XYZ file of C-alpha atoms in Angstrom:
329
model
C -2.939 0.242 -19.652
C -4.201 2.067 -22.719
C -5.050 5.379 -21.131
C -4.458 8.632 -22.913
C -1.605 10.615 -21.443
C -0.258 7.108 -20.782
C 1.640 5.926 -17.766
C 4.645 4.802 -19.746
C 7.902 6.199 -18.336
C 8.990 9.573 -19.644
C 12.468 10.255 -21.018
C 13.688 12.015 -17.901
C 12.668 9.128 -15.663
C 14.464 6.685 -17.956
C 17.815 8.364 -17.322
C 17.301 8.937 -13.612
C 18.882 6.478 -11.206
C 16.297 4.200 -9.617
C 16.949 1.671 -6.876
C 15.244 -1.470 -5.596
C 16.709 -3.139 -2.492
C 19.778 -0.939 -2.964
C 20.281 -2.175 -6.550
C 20.526 0.396 -9.352
C 17.832 -0.810 -11.762
C 17.942 2.171 -14.134
C 20.542 0.342 -16.239
C 18.081 -2.469 -17.042
C 15.299 -2.510 -19.696
C 11.723 -1.637 -18.745
C 10.499 -5.230 -18.347
C 13.408 -6.076 -16.043
C 12.790 -2.983 -13.915
C 9.099 -3.859 -13.568
C 9.926 -7.484 -12.730
C 12.503 -6.557 -10.082
C 10.186 -3.984 -8.487
C 7.288 -6.454 -8.499
C 9.402 -9.119 -6.807
C 10.610 -6.516 -4.317
C 7.062 -5.406 -3.496
C 5.820 -8.985 -3.121
C 8.671 -10.140 -0.883
C 8.708 -7.095 1.383
C 4.909 -6.814 1.561
C 4.358 -10.449 2.434
C 7.033 -10.204 5.139
C 5.504 -6.983 6.475
C 1.984 -8.452 6.458
C 3.209 -11.512 8.357
C 4.892 -9.367 11.017
C 1.833 -7.111 11.289
C -0.559 -9.984 11.835
C 1.917 -11.468 14.308
C 1.763 -8.236 16.334
C -2.041 -8.397 16.382
C -1.860 -11.987 17.587
C 0.663 -11.129 20.323
C -1.420 -8.135 21.509
C -4.688 -10.058 21.443
C -7.241 -8.384 23.698
C -5.937 -4.854 23.012
C -6.849 -2.726 19.979
C -3.298 -1.994 18.817
C -4.073 -0.763 15.280
C -3.263 2.906 15.893
C 0.019 2.098 17.638
C 1.084 -0.194 14.792
C 0.460 2.712 12.423
C 2.757 4.995 14.428
C 5.635 2.569 13.999
C 4.839 1.975 10.318
C 5.106 5.730 9.772
C 7.760 6.725 12.294
C 10.469 4.153 11.522
C 10.414 4.870 7.738
C 10.507 8.613 8.544
C 13.742 8.127 10.492
C 15.351 5.947 7.789
C 14.322 8.184 4.865
C 15.323 11.291 6.830
C 18.824 9.880 7.226
C 19.009 9.254 3.463
C 17.619 12.699 2.564
C 19.922 14.655 4.899
C 21.808 17.540 3.252
C 19.481 17.779 0.235
C 17.371 20.799 -0.702
C 13.582 20.433 -0.580
C 11.882 20.742 -4.008
C 8.213 20.133 -3.210
C 6.122 22.661 -1.284
C 5.325 22.157 2.406
C 1.603 22.232 1.534
C 2.028 19.348 -0.895
C 4.012 17.276 1.588
C 1.468 17.871 4.365
C -1.394 16.855 2.053
C 0.542 13.744 1.047
C 1.285 12.966 4.692
C -2.379 13.424 5.626
C -3.537 11.012 2.917
C -0.867 8.501 3.894
C -1.697 8.754 7.597
C -5.439 8.381 7.003
C -4.867 5.400 4.741
C -2.706 3.618 7.310
C -4.730 4.533 10.413
C -8.091 3.652 8.867
C -6.676 0.394 7.503
C -5.020 -0.697 10.749
C -7.937 0.378 12.938
C -10.282 -1.353 10.499
C -8.492 -4.625 11.228
C -10.032 -4.459 14.703
C -13.489 -4.615 13.072
C -12.825 -6.830 10.011
C -11.208 -10.162 9.357
C -7.666 -9.302 8.194
C -7.751 -11.279 4.892
C -11.057 -9.591 3.987
C -9.458 -6.201 4.541
C -6.424 -7.045 2.410
C -8.261 -8.468 -0.603
C -10.955 -5.770 -0.491
C -8.291 -3.089 -0.897
C -7.468 -4.575 -4.288
C -10.531 -2.677 -5.549
C -8.504 0.497 -5.065
C -7.619 0.423 -8.764
C -11.026 1.877 -9.711
C -10.613 4.805 -7.332
C -7.038 5.327 -8.549
C -8.336 5.572 -12.118
C -11.147 7.954 -11.130
C -8.929 10.248 -9.053
C -6.280 10.074 -11.771
C -8.687 11.756 -14.202
C -8.784 14.759 -11.853
C -5.248 14.842 -10.426
C -3.302 13.802 -13.554
C -5.892 14.525 -16.287
C -5.785 10.935 -17.562
C -8.585 9.292 -19.538
C -9.151 5.531 -19.358
C -11.030 3.350 -21.853
C -14.215 1.417 -21.166
C -12.211 -1.828 -21.389
C -9.911 -0.667 -18.635
C -12.838 0.139 -16.391
C -14.407 -3.212 -17.302
C -11.284 -5.110 -16.275
C -11.188 -3.104 -13.069
C -14.836 -4.022 -12.442
C -13.953 -7.690 -12.937
C -11.297 -7.310 -10.286
C -13.860 -5.808 -7.910
C -16.255 -8.715 -8.535
C -13.476 -11.087 -7.573
C -12.878 -9.089 -4.411
C -16.581 -9.129 -3.498
C -16.842 -12.899 -4.062
C -13.818 -13.469 -1.880
C -15.231 -11.188 0.804
C -18.681 -12.795 0.815
C -17.170 -16.268 1.015
C -15.304 -15.336 4.177
C -18.308 -13.576 5.671
C -20.495 -16.659 5.214
C -18.121 -19.061 6.911
C -16.446 -16.681 9.333
C -18.616 -13.599 10.128
C -15.938 -11.281 11.418
C -16.970 -7.834 10.193
C -18.996 -4.774 11.200
C -20.548 -1.804 9.423
C -17.972 0.569 10.895
C -15.212 -1.667 9.591
C -16.566 -1.395 6.043
C -16.815 2.417 6.337
C -13.258 2.688 7.660
C -11.983 0.534 4.817
C -13.773 2.569 2.148
C -12.327 5.806 3.552
C -8.893 4.173 3.575
C -9.324 3.272 -0.105
C -10.195 6.854 -1.028
C -7.180 8.226 0.853
C -4.921 5.613 -0.745
C -6.111 6.356 -4.278
C -5.502 10.088 -3.878
C -2.093 9.312 -2.363
C -0.894 7.279 -5.350
C -1.838 9.941 -7.893
C -0.304 12.743 -5.823
C 2.937 10.777 -5.553
C 3.051 10.310 -9.304
C 2.323 13.985 -9.926
C 5.035 15.187 -7.538
C 7.760 12.791 -8.701
C 7.041 12.822 -12.448
C 5.749 16.327 -13.057
C 7.560 18.296 -10.354
C 10.837 16.335 -10.111
C 10.542 15.636 -6.378
C 13.057 12.950 -5.427
C 12.035 9.639 -3.901
C 13.940 10.274 -0.670
C 12.389 13.721 -0.240
C 8.888 12.414 -0.887
C 9.288 9.488 1.524
C 10.856 11.572 4.279
C 8.325 14.408 4.355
C 5.374 12.077 3.717
C 6.302 9.794 6.613
C 7.428 12.626 8.883
C 4.205 14.607 8.407
C 1.980 11.532 8.700
C 3.738 10.244 11.839
C 3.353 13.664 13.514
C -0.344 13.759 12.598
C -0.787 10.211 13.867
C 1.012 11.002 17.141
C -1.068 14.171 17.592
C -4.272 12.193 17.182
C -3.106 9.596 19.694
C -2.196 12.279 22.239
C -5.462 14.194 21.817
C -7.555 11.069 22.329
C -5.409 9.802 25.196
C -4.779 6.559 23.326
C -0.991 7.030 23.327
C -0.553 6.766 27.093
C -3.079 3.938 27.368
C -1.174 2.017 24.686
C 2.207 2.630 26.333
C 0.903 1.498 29.713
C -0.877 -1.552 28.277
C 2.013 -2.722 26.098
C 4.583 -2.136 28.839
C 2.722 -4.435 31.221
C 1.534 -6.919 28.597
C 2.742 -10.494 29.032
C 4.202 -10.421 25.494
C 5.590 -6.897 25.790
C 9.157 -7.656 24.620
C 8.025 -9.593 21.566
C 5.489 -6.889 20.701
C 8.072 -4.070 20.813
C 10.608 -6.041 18.770
C 8.028 -6.955 16.134
C 6.760 -3.359 15.968
C 10.278 -2.179 15.050
C 10.620 -4.978 12.493
C 7.245 -3.929 11.030
C 8.530 -0.370 10.625
C 11.738 -1.466 8.874
C 9.889 -3.796 6.512
C 7.333 -1.092 5.824
C 10.097 1.284 4.757
C 11.272 -1.288 2.218
C 7.688 -1.659 0.968
C 7.003 2.052 0.481
C 10.441 2.679 -1.052
C 9.857 -0.050 -3.656
C 6.313 1.165 -4.306
C 7.576 4.735 -4.740
C 10.041 3.426 -7.336
C 7.143 1.786 -9.196
C 5.011 4.940 -9.036
C 7.816 7.158 -10.327
C 8.819 4.768 -13.086
C 5.517 3.245 -14.242
C 2.696 5.330 -12.733
C -0.007 4.925 -10.081
C -2.333 2.522 -11.920
C 0.418 0.055 -12.888
C 1.617 0.194 -9.304
C -1.904 -0.548 -8.073
C -2.043 -3.607 -10.314
C 1.198 -4.858 -8.794
C -0.017 -4.221 -5.261
C -3.221 -6.082 -6.102
C -1.067 -9.122 -6.868
C 0.682 -8.470 -3.571
C -2.590 -8.496 -1.690
C -3.722 -11.797 -3.186
C -0.357 -13.425 -2.383
C -0.636 -12.020 1.130
C -4.133 -13.406 1.586
C -3.124 -16.883 0.448
C -0.137 -16.937 2.790
C -2.296 -15.587 5.594
C -4.593 -18.591 5.232
C -1.558 -20.891 5.326
C 0.289 -19.270 8.232
C -2.822 -18.458 10.279
C -5.282 -21.267 9.349
C -8.811 -20.152 8.426
C -11.613 -21.863 6.436
C -10.933 -21.749 2.675
C -13.593 -22.552 0.044
C -13.936 -22.785 -3.747
C -15.544 -19.352 -3.693
C -12.250 -17.977 -2.410
C -10.483 -19.697 -5.312
C -12.963 -18.337 -7.907
C -12.648 -14.822 -6.501
C -8.854 -14.977 -6.583
C -8.922 -16.255 -10.192
C -11.057 -13.268 -11.223
C -8.636 -10.881 -9.515
C -5.608 -12.359 -11.264
C -7.456 -12.486 -14.612
C -8.333 -8.783 -14.350
C -4.719 -7.921 -13.591
C -3.410 -9.951 -16.545
C -5.996 -8.363 -18.844
C -4.717 -4.920 -17.916
C -1.116 -6.004 -18.482
C -1.994 -7.300 -21.955
C -3.905 -4.126 -22.855
C -0.954 -1.990 -21.862
C 1.450 -4.196 -23.804
C -0.700 -3.995 -26.936
C -1.076 -0.206 -26.631
C 2.706 0.198 -26.604
C 2.989 -1.822 -29.828
C 0.691 0.579 -31.691
């Protein structure tokens, strides 16, 4: 990217130990770190997406979105809490609660939205998050982006819209409430990414601390919402007596473990390269996920899908080239 107050790693972050899949990547050059993190995000995200859709298939007939969210938040909270044990908290409780709220809303609204939207539509549509990340970044991180950066982001959105409309025409699986839920999820997600960058880069909050408190706070908020609405006990009763109950529980735990790997790798990207670069990488992740989703769970696929995906990838590559050129100046 070519933004002022650029996202390039600062000197402190260059000397700090960073890990991806347990591998210390801080000893490698920037391009190698970005490549390893990108591969890590793609592999873990595709695996997580596959397991998530598998859960929805197994629990067909029951709206399981909220319960899936609880596991996606709770399991990573337990794992990150184990890693953070014995360390002193740096960030304020207020910051961690706000981060947890944004994270919880993003996950809940996304997973509940799946009940109202075709899953591939939901995944590719979230690629448009980059525009909101850039807008919120101007307020949270005081960054300024060029017209060319916004133009490339707009091109990405056009690709997303084309992909979405293609699926709507041949497979009308969406509702107005689903669109609203998804838009709210995008807003929460964009604020989340910028807050993570601010806390880790500007306030020296460690990855393990951020992940633990973020997941702990969000899982508590999610559980509270489930208890207040009565959904928790309905879900427990339904899933306990469901014909696929054992497979559902096992896959829910697997989803949580894979999700921890995803958010840990994404947090590494945010801390090292910033929120917008991370969003570009996750946009690639979403397109890979959508393609595999069509392959693993067959759905109609048209040339409009292909054209939309090409626009998305072109927008991402344009941003990569702009950032590369800005660093040469």
